[in-house]
Short mmCIF file of C-alpha atoms and ligand atoms in Angstrom, two decimals:
data_model
loop_
_atom_site.label_atom_id
_atom_site.label_comp_id
_atom_site.label_asym_id
_atom_site.label_seq_id
_atom_site.Cartn_x
_atom_site.Cartn_y
_atom_site.Cartn_z
CA GLU A 1 99.80 92.77 114.34
CA THR A 2 96.69 94.32 115.94
CA LEU A 3 95.06 97.63 116.83
CA ASP A 4 92.39 98.23 119.30
CA ALA A 5 90.66 101.20 117.68
CA THR A 6 87.43 100.93 119.87
CA GLY A 7 86.06 104.43 120.30
CA LEU A 8 88.29 106.25 118.21
CA ALA A 9 87.85 108.05 114.87
CA ILE A 10 89.71 107.13 111.85
CA LEU A 11 90.62 110.36 109.34
CA PRO A 12 92.89 110.38 106.67
CA GLY A 13 95.80 111.67 107.34
CA GLY A 14 96.09 115.55 107.25
CA ILE A 15 98.03 117.25 103.51
CA ASP A 16 98.94 120.85 104.81
CA VAL A 17 100.52 122.28 101.57
CA HIS A 18 102.12 125.12 103.26
CA VAL A 19 104.70 124.51 106.02
CA HIS A 20 108.08 125.97 107.04
CA PHE A 21 110.39 123.23 108.10
CA ARG A 22 113.75 125.70 107.93
CA ASP A 23 116.10 122.80 106.79
CA PRO A 24 118.40 123.46 105.73
CA GLY A 25 119.44 127.13 106.63
CA TYR A 26 117.85 127.81 109.95
CA THR A 27 117.74 123.88 111.77
CA HIS A 28 117.99 126.22 115.49
CA LYS A 29 114.22 127.05 114.28
CA GLU A 30 113.15 123.87 113.07
CA ASP A 31 114.36 121.05 110.95
CA TRP A 32 113.36 117.69 109.06
CA ALA A 33 113.25 115.47 112.35
CA SER A 34 111.33 117.83 114.29
CA GLY A 35 108.80 119.40 112.25
CA THR A 36 107.74 115.98 110.78
CA SER A 37 107.08 114.72 113.93
CA ALA A 38 105.43 117.43 115.03
CA ALA A 39 103.42 116.65 111.87
CA ALA A 40 103.32 113.01 113.04
CA PHE A 41 102.09 114.13 116.41
CA GLY A 42 98.92 116.28 114.61
CA GLY A 43 97.78 113.31 112.52
CA VAL A 44 99.44 115.15 109.43
CA THR A 45 101.06 112.91 107.16
CA THR A 46 101.82 114.77 104.12
CA VAL A 47 103.51 118.27 103.94
CA PHE A 48 105.04 120.15 101.13
CA ASP A 49 107.84 122.43 102.10
CA MET A 50 108.56 125.79 101.40
CA PRO A 51 111.48 126.79 99.50
CA ASN A 52 113.02 129.97 101.86
CA THR A 53 115.74 127.85 103.23
CA ILE A 54 119.05 128.65 102.75
CA PRO A 55 120.14 128.63 100.23
CA THR A 56 116.74 129.50 98.24
CA VAL A 57 114.90 126.36 96.36
CA ALA A 58 116.11 127.75 93.41
CA THR A 59 117.79 125.20 90.80
CA PRO A 60 117.44 121.40 90.58
CA GLU A 61 120.74 120.69 92.56
CA ILE A 62 119.83 122.69 95.48
CA LEU A 63 116.54 120.76 95.35
CA ALA A 64 118.38 117.61 95.44
CA ALA A 65 120.41 118.40 98.37
CA LYS A 66 117.17 119.34 100.02
CA HIS A 67 115.64 115.73 98.70
CA ALA A 68 118.29 114.18 100.62
CA ILE A 69 118.11 115.41 103.88
CA ALA A 70 114.39 115.24 103.92
CA ASP A 71 114.83 111.46 102.90
CA GLU A 72 116.96 110.95 105.89
CA LYS A 73 115.17 112.72 108.53
CA ALA A 74 111.59 112.58 107.52
CA PHE A 75 109.22 110.92 109.48
CA VAL A 76 106.00 111.25 107.26
CA ASP A 77 105.50 112.03 103.49
CA TYR A 78 106.38 115.38 101.73
CA GLY A 79 107.21 117.80 98.97
CA LEU A 80 109.16 120.49 98.13
CA TYR A 81 108.27 123.58 97.06
CA ALA A 82 110.97 125.54 94.61
CA VAL A 83 110.65 129.52 93.80
CA LEU A 84 109.55 130.61 91.49
CA GLY A 85 111.44 133.48 90.69
CA GLU A 86 114.66 135.28 88.41
CA GLU A 87 116.86 132.87 90.11
CA SER A 88 114.84 130.23 89.18
CA LEU A 89 113.16 131.58 85.78
CA ASP A 90 115.83 129.42 83.50
CA HIS A 91 115.44 126.44 85.86
CA VAL A 92 111.68 126.14 85.66
CA GLU A 93 111.50 122.84 83.38
CA ALA A 94 114.15 120.90 85.18
CA LEU A 95 112.84 121.67 88.50
CA ALA A 96 109.45 120.02 87.45
CA GLU A 97 111.44 117.27 85.98
CA GLY A 98 113.37 117.26 89.23
CA GLY A 99 110.33 116.45 91.35
CA VAL A 100 108.73 119.93 92.89
CA ILE A 101 104.93 119.53 94.02
CA GLY A 102 104.70 123.27 92.85
CA PHE A 103 106.31 126.69 92.87
CA LYS A 104 106.31 129.14 95.21
CA LEU A 105 106.18 133.52 94.33
CA TYR A 106 106.53 135.61 96.64
CA MET A 107 104.15 138.88 95.56
CA GLY A 108 105.07 140.20 99.40
CA ASN A 109 108.23 139.91 101.62
CA THR A 110 108.46 138.36 104.33
CA PHE A 111 110.85 135.85 106.07
CA GLY A 112 114.17 135.29 104.24
CA ARG A 113 113.21 138.48 102.18
CA ILE A 114 112.91 136.57 98.55
CA PRO A 115 112.67 139.55 95.96
CA SER A 116 108.98 139.75 94.33
CA PRO A 117 108.84 140.13 90.87
CA ASP A 118 106.87 143.37 89.32
CA THR A 119 103.75 142.55 87.28
CA GLY A 120 105.33 141.94 83.84
CA ALA A 121 108.24 139.36 85.39
CA MET A 122 105.08 137.67 86.58
CA LEU A 123 103.59 137.46 83.65
CA GLU A 124 106.61 135.97 82.04
CA LEU A 125 106.82 133.13 84.93
CA PHE A 126 103.64 132.27 84.82
CA GLU A 127 103.98 131.60 81.19
CA ARG A 128 106.88 129.41 81.89
CA VAL A 129 105.39 127.42 84.09
CA ALA A 130 102.23 126.99 82.53
CA PRO A 131 102.96 123.54 80.07
CA THR A 132 104.70 122.05 83.52
CA GLY A 133 101.42 121.44 84.95
CA LYS A 134 102.89 122.85 88.11
CA ARG A 135 100.68 124.81 90.54
CA VAL A 136 102.05 127.76 91.72
CA SER A 137 101.44 128.88 95.16
CA LEU A 138 101.28 132.65 96.15
CA HIS A 139 102.03 134.88 99.07
CA ALA A 140 99.49 137.25 97.67
CA GLU A 141 100.30 140.12 99.71
CA THR A 142 101.39 143.63 97.62
CA ASN A 143 104.90 144.30 98.49
CA THR A 144 105.15 148.19 97.50
CA ILE A 145 102.20 149.75 99.40
CA MET A 146 103.49 147.20 102.37
CA GLU A 147 107.06 148.69 102.64
CA ARG A 148 105.52 152.13 102.51
CA ARG A 149 103.34 151.67 105.25
CA GLU A 150 105.96 150.27 107.42
CA LYS A 151 108.31 153.02 106.88
CA ARG A 152 105.40 155.26 107.86
CA LEU A 153 104.31 153.84 110.79
CA ARG A 154 108.19 153.33 112.08
CA GLU A 155 108.73 156.80 111.78
CA ALA A 156 105.80 157.81 113.74
CA GLY A 157 107.37 155.48 116.61
CA ARG A 158 104.66 153.00 116.59
CA ASN A 159 105.79 150.02 118.07
CA ASP A 160 102.42 148.42 119.64
CA PRO A 161 101.67 144.73 118.31
CA LEU A 162 98.70 146.26 115.91
CA ALA A 163 100.93 148.32 114.10
CA HIS A 164 101.42 145.41 112.00
CA LEU A 165 98.12 144.67 111.29
CA ASP A 166 98.02 148.44 110.48
CA SER A 167 101.31 147.85 108.00
CA ARG A 168 99.34 145.31 105.71
CA PRO A 169 95.82 146.08 105.49
CA ALA A 170 93.30 143.78 103.81
CA VAL A 171 93.14 145.84 100.52
CA VAL A 172 97.09 144.62 99.79
CA ALA A 173 95.86 141.12 99.83
CA VAL A 174 93.07 141.51 97.66
CA GLU A 175 94.98 143.69 94.96
CA ALA A 176 97.46 140.75 94.93
CA VAL A 177 94.91 137.96 94.64
CA GLU A 178 93.38 139.73 91.51
CA ARG A 179 96.36 140.88 89.78
CA ALA A 180 97.26 137.44 90.04
CA ALA A 181 94.24 135.67 88.96
CA THR A 182 94.54 138.11 85.77
CA LEU A 183 97.52 136.66 84.99
CA ALA A 184 96.48 133.02 85.61
CA GLU A 185 93.73 133.38 83.12
CA TRP A 186 96.09 134.85 80.88
CA THR A 187 98.23 132.24 80.60
CA GLY A 188 96.83 128.98 81.90
CA ALA A 189 98.61 128.31 84.76
CA ARG A 190 96.71 127.07 87.83
CA ILE A 191 97.26 128.86 91.27
CA HIS A 192 97.24 128.44 94.64
CA ILE A 193 96.35 131.63 97.25
CA LEU A 194 98.14 130.85 100.06
CA HIS A 195 96.98 132.27 103.90
CA ILE A 196 93.65 133.72 102.69
CA SER A 197 93.35 136.38 105.60
CA SER A 198 90.20 138.30 104.80
CA LYS A 199 86.51 138.37 104.23
CA GLU A 200 87.90 141.06 101.14
CA GLU A 201 89.60 137.89 99.47
CA LEU A 202 87.18 136.10 98.92
CA ARG A 203 85.38 138.00 96.50
CA PRO A 204 88.18 138.15 94.06
CA LEU A 205 88.58 134.59 94.69
CA ALA A 206 85.13 133.48 94.21
CA GLU A 207 84.82 135.48 90.60
CA ALA A 208 88.59 133.84 89.54
CA LYS A 209 86.53 130.22 90.11
CA ALA A 210 83.51 131.61 88.41
CA ARG A 211 85.70 132.45 85.40
CA GLY A 212 87.42 129.26 84.96
CA VAL A 213 90.73 129.50 86.36
CA ASP A 214 92.50 127.09 87.57
CA ILE A 215 92.61 128.59 91.17
CA THR A 216 92.28 126.88 94.52
CA GLY A 217 92.98 128.71 97.87
CA GLU A 218 93.98 127.75 101.87
CA THR A 219 93.27 129.75 105.09
CA GLY A 220 94.28 128.52 108.41
CA PRO A 221 92.97 127.90 111.84
CA HIS A 222 94.75 131.51 113.06
CA TYR A 223 92.38 133.37 111.18
CA LEU A 224 89.61 131.29 111.77
CA MET A 225 90.03 131.66 115.40
CA LEU A 226 92.22 134.11 116.19
CA SER A 227 91.25 138.24 115.81
CA THR A 228 92.59 141.56 116.83
CA ASP A 229 91.51 140.58 120.46
CA ASP A 230 94.52 138.28 121.11
CA TYR A 231 97.17 140.78 120.09
CA ALA A 232 97.48 142.66 123.72
CA ARG A 233 97.72 139.19 125.18
CA CYS A 234 99.76 137.69 122.26
CA LYS A 235 102.30 140.77 121.37
CA GLY A 236 105.07 139.49 118.83
CA VAL A 237 104.07 135.98 119.20
CA ILE A 238 101.00 136.70 116.88
CA ARG A 239 103.05 138.38 114.32
CA VAL A 240 102.46 136.88 111.14
CA ASN A 241 101.97 137.85 107.20
CA PRO A 242 99.54 138.38 106.22
CA PRO A 243 97.92 139.31 109.87
CA VAL A 244 95.51 137.86 111.98
CA ARG A 245 92.66 140.31 111.47
CA GLU A 246 89.60 141.63 113.08
CA ALA A 247 86.95 138.80 114.15
CA ASP A 248 84.37 140.04 111.63
CA CYS A 249 86.49 138.11 109.30
CA HIS A 250 85.64 134.73 111.12
CA GLU A 251 82.25 133.70 109.70
CA PRO A 252 82.71 134.64 106.14
CA LEU A 253 85.84 132.50 106.13
CA TRP A 254 84.33 129.87 107.77
CA ASN A 255 81.45 130.20 105.47
CA ALA A 256 84.08 130.05 102.35
CA LEU A 257 85.78 127.06 103.92
CA LYS A 258 82.35 124.80 104.55
CA ASP A 259 80.84 125.68 100.92
CA GLY A 260 84.69 125.51 99.01
CA THR A 261 84.92 128.95 97.68
CA ILE A 262 88.08 128.12 100.18
CA ASP A 263 89.13 124.84 99.15
CA MET A 264 91.58 123.76 102.18
CA ILE A 265 93.02 124.60 105.51
CA ALA A 266 97.00 124.42 106.10
CA THR A 267 98.70 126.11 108.74
CA ASP A 268 101.94 128.23 107.35
CA HIS A 269 103.62 125.93 110.19
CA ALA A 270 106.46 128.59 110.73
CA PRO A 271 108.55 128.45 113.67
CA HIS A 272 110.93 130.93 115.44
CA THR A 273 112.33 130.75 118.47
CA PRO A 274 111.20 132.53 121.93
CA GLU A 275 114.07 135.03 121.83
CA GLU A 276 113.31 135.76 117.74
CA LYS A 277 109.39 136.22 118.79
CA THR A 278 109.83 138.51 121.99
CA ARG A 279 112.01 141.11 120.97
CA SER A 280 110.92 144.68 122.36
CA VAL A 281 110.44 146.61 118.82
CA ILE A 282 107.55 144.53 117.60
CA TRP A 283 108.81 145.04 114.05
CA ASN A 284 111.93 142.61 114.94
CA CYS A 285 109.78 139.90 115.84
CA ASP A 286 110.13 136.94 113.02
CA CYS A 287 106.83 136.12 111.65
CA GLY A 288 104.94 133.21 111.50
CA PHE A 289 104.40 130.59 114.70
CA PRO A 290 104.09 126.97 114.12
CA GLY A 291 100.78 125.16 113.78
CA VAL A 292 101.28 121.36 111.83
CA GLU A 293 100.60 119.76 115.24
CA THR A 294 97.59 121.78 116.43
CA GLN A 295 95.64 122.32 113.28
CA MET A 296 93.54 118.93 113.57
CA PRO A 297 92.73 118.93 117.55
CA LEU A 298 91.90 122.72 116.62
CA MET A 299 90.07 122.11 113.84
CA LEU A 300 87.94 119.20 115.13
CA THR A 301 86.97 121.15 118.25
CA ALA A 302 85.53 123.32 115.41
CA VAL A 303 83.61 120.14 114.69
CA ALA A 304 82.51 119.10 118.11
CA GLU A 305 81.39 122.43 118.70
CA GLY A 306 79.36 122.36 115.52
CA ARG A 307 80.72 124.71 113.49
CA MET A 308 81.28 122.75 110.89
CA ASP A 309 80.34 119.24 109.53
CA ILE A 310 83.36 116.64 109.91
CA ARG A 311 82.45 115.74 106.17
CA ASP A 312 83.26 119.07 105.13
CA TYR A 313 86.86 119.32 107.33
CA VAL A 314 88.11 116.03 105.67
CA ARG A 315 87.39 117.55 102.39
CA ALA A 316 89.17 120.48 103.21
CA SER A 317 92.04 119.05 105.29
CA SER A 318 92.60 116.07 102.78
CA GLU A 319 90.87 115.30 99.60
CA ALA A 320 91.00 119.22 98.44
CA PRO A 321 94.86 119.45 99.18
CA ALA A 322 95.30 116.04 96.91
CA LYS A 323 93.23 116.91 94.13
CA SER A 324 94.72 120.95 93.96
CA PHE A 325 98.02 119.05 93.44
CA GLY A 326 97.82 116.05 91.81
CA LEU A 327 97.86 113.37 94.46
CA TYR A 328 94.14 112.25 94.16
CA PRO A 329 93.75 108.58 93.79
CA GLN A 330 93.01 107.80 89.96
CA LYS A 331 91.27 105.26 89.15
CA GLY A 332 92.93 101.51 89.27
CA ALA A 333 96.02 103.37 91.05
CA ILE A 334 97.38 103.48 94.71
CA LEU A 335 97.95 106.69 95.34
CA PRO A 336 98.57 108.52 98.65
CA GLY A 337 95.36 108.55 100.62
CA ALA A 338 94.44 105.54 99.45
CA ASP A 339 97.98 103.85 100.66
CA ALA A 340 96.67 104.20 104.38
CA ASP A 341 97.60 107.71 105.34
CA LEU A 342 95.54 107.66 108.61
CA ALA A 343 94.88 109.52 112.03
CA LEU A 344 93.21 107.68 114.55
CA PHE A 345 91.60 110.40 117.42
CA ASP A 346 89.92 110.22 120.44
CA LEU A 347 87.09 112.48 119.42
CA SER A 348 86.17 113.05 122.99
CA GLU A 349 89.43 113.52 125.11
CA GLU A 350 89.93 117.04 125.94
CA TRP A 351 93.17 118.66 126.53
CA VAL A 352 95.48 121.88 126.54
CA ILE A 353 97.99 122.82 124.44
CA ASP A 354 100.84 123.33 125.76
CA ASP A 355 104.13 124.77 123.79
CA PHE A 356 106.44 123.22 125.40
CA LYS A 357 104.79 119.83 125.14
CA LEU A 358 104.66 120.21 121.15
CA HIS A 359 107.13 118.63 119.03
CA SER A 360 108.14 121.94 117.17
CA LEU A 361 111.68 123.24 118.36
CA SER A 362 110.19 126.71 118.44
CA ARG A 363 108.42 126.26 121.74
CA ILE A 364 106.07 129.30 121.27
CA SER A 365 102.79 130.09 119.36
CA PRO A 366 99.75 131.90 120.20
CA TRP A 367 97.79 128.47 120.79
CA HIS A 368 99.55 128.11 124.42
CA GLY A 369 97.04 127.53 127.16
CA ARG A 370 93.84 126.94 124.93
CA LYS A 371 91.63 123.97 125.47
CA VAL A 372 91.08 121.53 122.54
CA LYS A 373 88.46 118.16 122.52
CA GLY A 374 90.62 115.36 120.03
CA LYS A 375 93.64 113.59 121.04
CA LEU A 376 96.00 112.12 118.54
CA LYS A 377 96.56 108.26 119.23
CA HIS A 378 98.16 106.96 116.32
CA THR A 379 99.28 107.85 112.98
CA LEU A 380 99.79 105.50 109.90
CA VAL A 381 102.33 106.62 106.58
CA ARG A 382 101.86 104.17 103.99
CA GLY A 383 100.26 102.23 106.58
CA ALA A 384 103.18 101.66 108.71
CA PHE A 385 102.99 103.51 112.57
CA VAL A 386 105.03 106.64 113.04
CA VAL A 387 103.00 107.33 116.32
CA ARG A 388 101.30 104.40 118.05
CA ASP A 389 99.66 105.07 121.31
CA GLY A 390 100.60 108.49 121.39
CA ALA A 391 104.31 107.91 120.61
CA LEU A 392 106.84 108.37 118.09
CA VAL A 393 108.05 105.18 116.78
CA GLU A 394 111.87 106.41 116.66
CA THR A 395 112.62 103.76 114.11
CA MET A 396 110.42 105.62 111.08
CA LYS A 397 112.92 108.37 111.45
CA GLY A 398 113.85 108.65 107.42
CA HIS A 399 110.34 106.41 106.19
CA GLY A 400 108.96 109.89 104.41
CA ARG A 401 109.17 110.05 101.26
CA SER A 402 108.89 112.23 98.36
CA VAL A 403 105.27 112.52 96.52
CA HIS A 404 106.02 114.53 93.56
CA THR A 405 106.58 111.15 91.17
CA ILE A 406 103.20 109.87 92.33
CA GLN A 407 101.11 111.90 89.99
CA ARG A 408 101.95 114.03 86.25
CA MET A 409 99.36 116.95 86.17
CA PRO A 410 98.73 117.57 82.54
CA PRO A 411 99.91 120.65 81.18
CA ALA A 412 97.31 123.79 81.88
CA GLU A 413 95.29 125.37 79.42
CA PRO A 414 95.49 128.94 78.28
CA ARG A 415 91.60 130.21 78.76
CA ASN A 416 91.39 130.99 74.74
CA THR A 417 89.49 134.27 75.21
CA HIS A 418 93.13 135.24 76.47
CA LYS A 419 95.70 133.42 74.56
CA THR A 420 96.32 135.97 71.97
CA ILE A 421 96.75 139.08 74.60
CA ALA A 422 99.10 136.62 76.62
CA ALA A 423 101.39 136.61 73.68
CA VAL A 424 101.31 140.14 72.32
CA THR A 425 101.92 141.12 76.22
CA ALA A 426 105.18 138.74 76.51
CA ALA A 427 106.64 139.67 73.65
CA GLN A 428 106.00 143.08 74.41
CA ILE A 429 107.59 142.67 77.73
CA SER A 430 110.68 141.08 76.24
CA ALA A 431 111.32 143.75 73.49
CA ALA A 432 111.17 146.14 76.33
CA VAL A 433 113.80 144.36 78.45
CA THR A 434 115.79 143.93 75.64
CA ALA A 435 115.63 147.61 74.35
O1 LIG B 1 104.78 134.88 108.76
C1 LIG B 1 105.20 134.34 107.82
N1 LIG B 1 106.41 133.45 108.04
N2 LIG B 1 104.44 134.43 106.79
C2 LIG B 1 105.33 134.34 105.79
O2 LIG B 1 104.86 134.18 104.57
C3 LIG B 1 106.48 133.55 105.85
C4 LIG B 1 106.78 132.41 106.93
C5 LIG B 1 108.24 131.85 107.80
O3 LIG B 1 108.69 131.77 106.78
O4 LIG B 1 108.47 132.78 108.96
ZN1 LIG B 2 103.32 133.62 102.92
ZN1 LIG B 3 104.49 130.72 104.52
#
């Protein structure tokens, strides 16, 4: 079997550490077949799926059931997150053994309304997860502040799209990043900051890295390319947590991505239906929109425009996610990224994003009508075509496999200066709880 790749760029397949494929529970929005075919058409060969499906992934049994669904339907490789919260506290070790790619902790409320642990509970959860070596991905927004703000804005009768941004100012994210980094430093837990949306979050992230905290961060195309200028056009469609912010965040976020302060690009692919995104009351529009199929074309367009070097982009789309989550090839081993997970693009072909031609079930996004440069032609997952000549290879449904078994992360090391503080604090907390 030969392939003529004349004129095409061969890139490592994207690794998107942040998608919501909604299956089981919300399969009218997306399922494992539609979500992973969207990934394949986007050049993304590995996705990590979030636990806010029904039931929330909190026990080894629920995890095993979700693995079975994904194994049957997935076109690309995948990892599954379990939630890190009260409902999973006693299952942390079993979930790690059962093959989660990482844990997800919701510091702020969003779709699925998973409860947010308070700081003491978070400390206990971090201590529990650290010895497993697994990374904790954080939705870093502070719930208490946001809920009060949203209530006040609703009561004041605000119903314009920007009201959503006003309910979740950058300070909400900064406070959460700062607190998460401190708890990670005390406990040694590895952490990952999801969807960095503001220039303000960069300082606590950079400071934590400088202190030696094992912390990584991601941002998405919407925080680099959309701004408050797009709210009037998109209305509820642009509603996402955390919100798209002012255009003056773009430059600092691009710079952070280039210099590695922000390690990687991830999409927070969060499909909802047109009906769910266009309700008349802004507060009732579901948050999020699809992104897994458009990330590489959007970013390659930015590369073509000279915004970023292609080597920096590949680091952010494949190398850094693999390193951060334990999938990076070790000497002498054949591992994802080294086993022909490939995306072949025609970097000169221009096209216009059309929500109705994308493969997510969602059919609505703020990218509709946007001109991009870079068209995917072929996608290979472990050496096999899943997209060939721009068409899905239907027989590859079920080819996708969980990547969790590939490489075990060593237990995380607590930072010695804080080891005793962590022990004392945990003891005090359990004393207070049992008193
Ligand atoms: O806007 C969002 N949508 N933010 C999240 O954190 C969750 C996501 C979803 O699941 O819809
Ligand atoms: Zn989130
Ligand atoms: Zn998300």
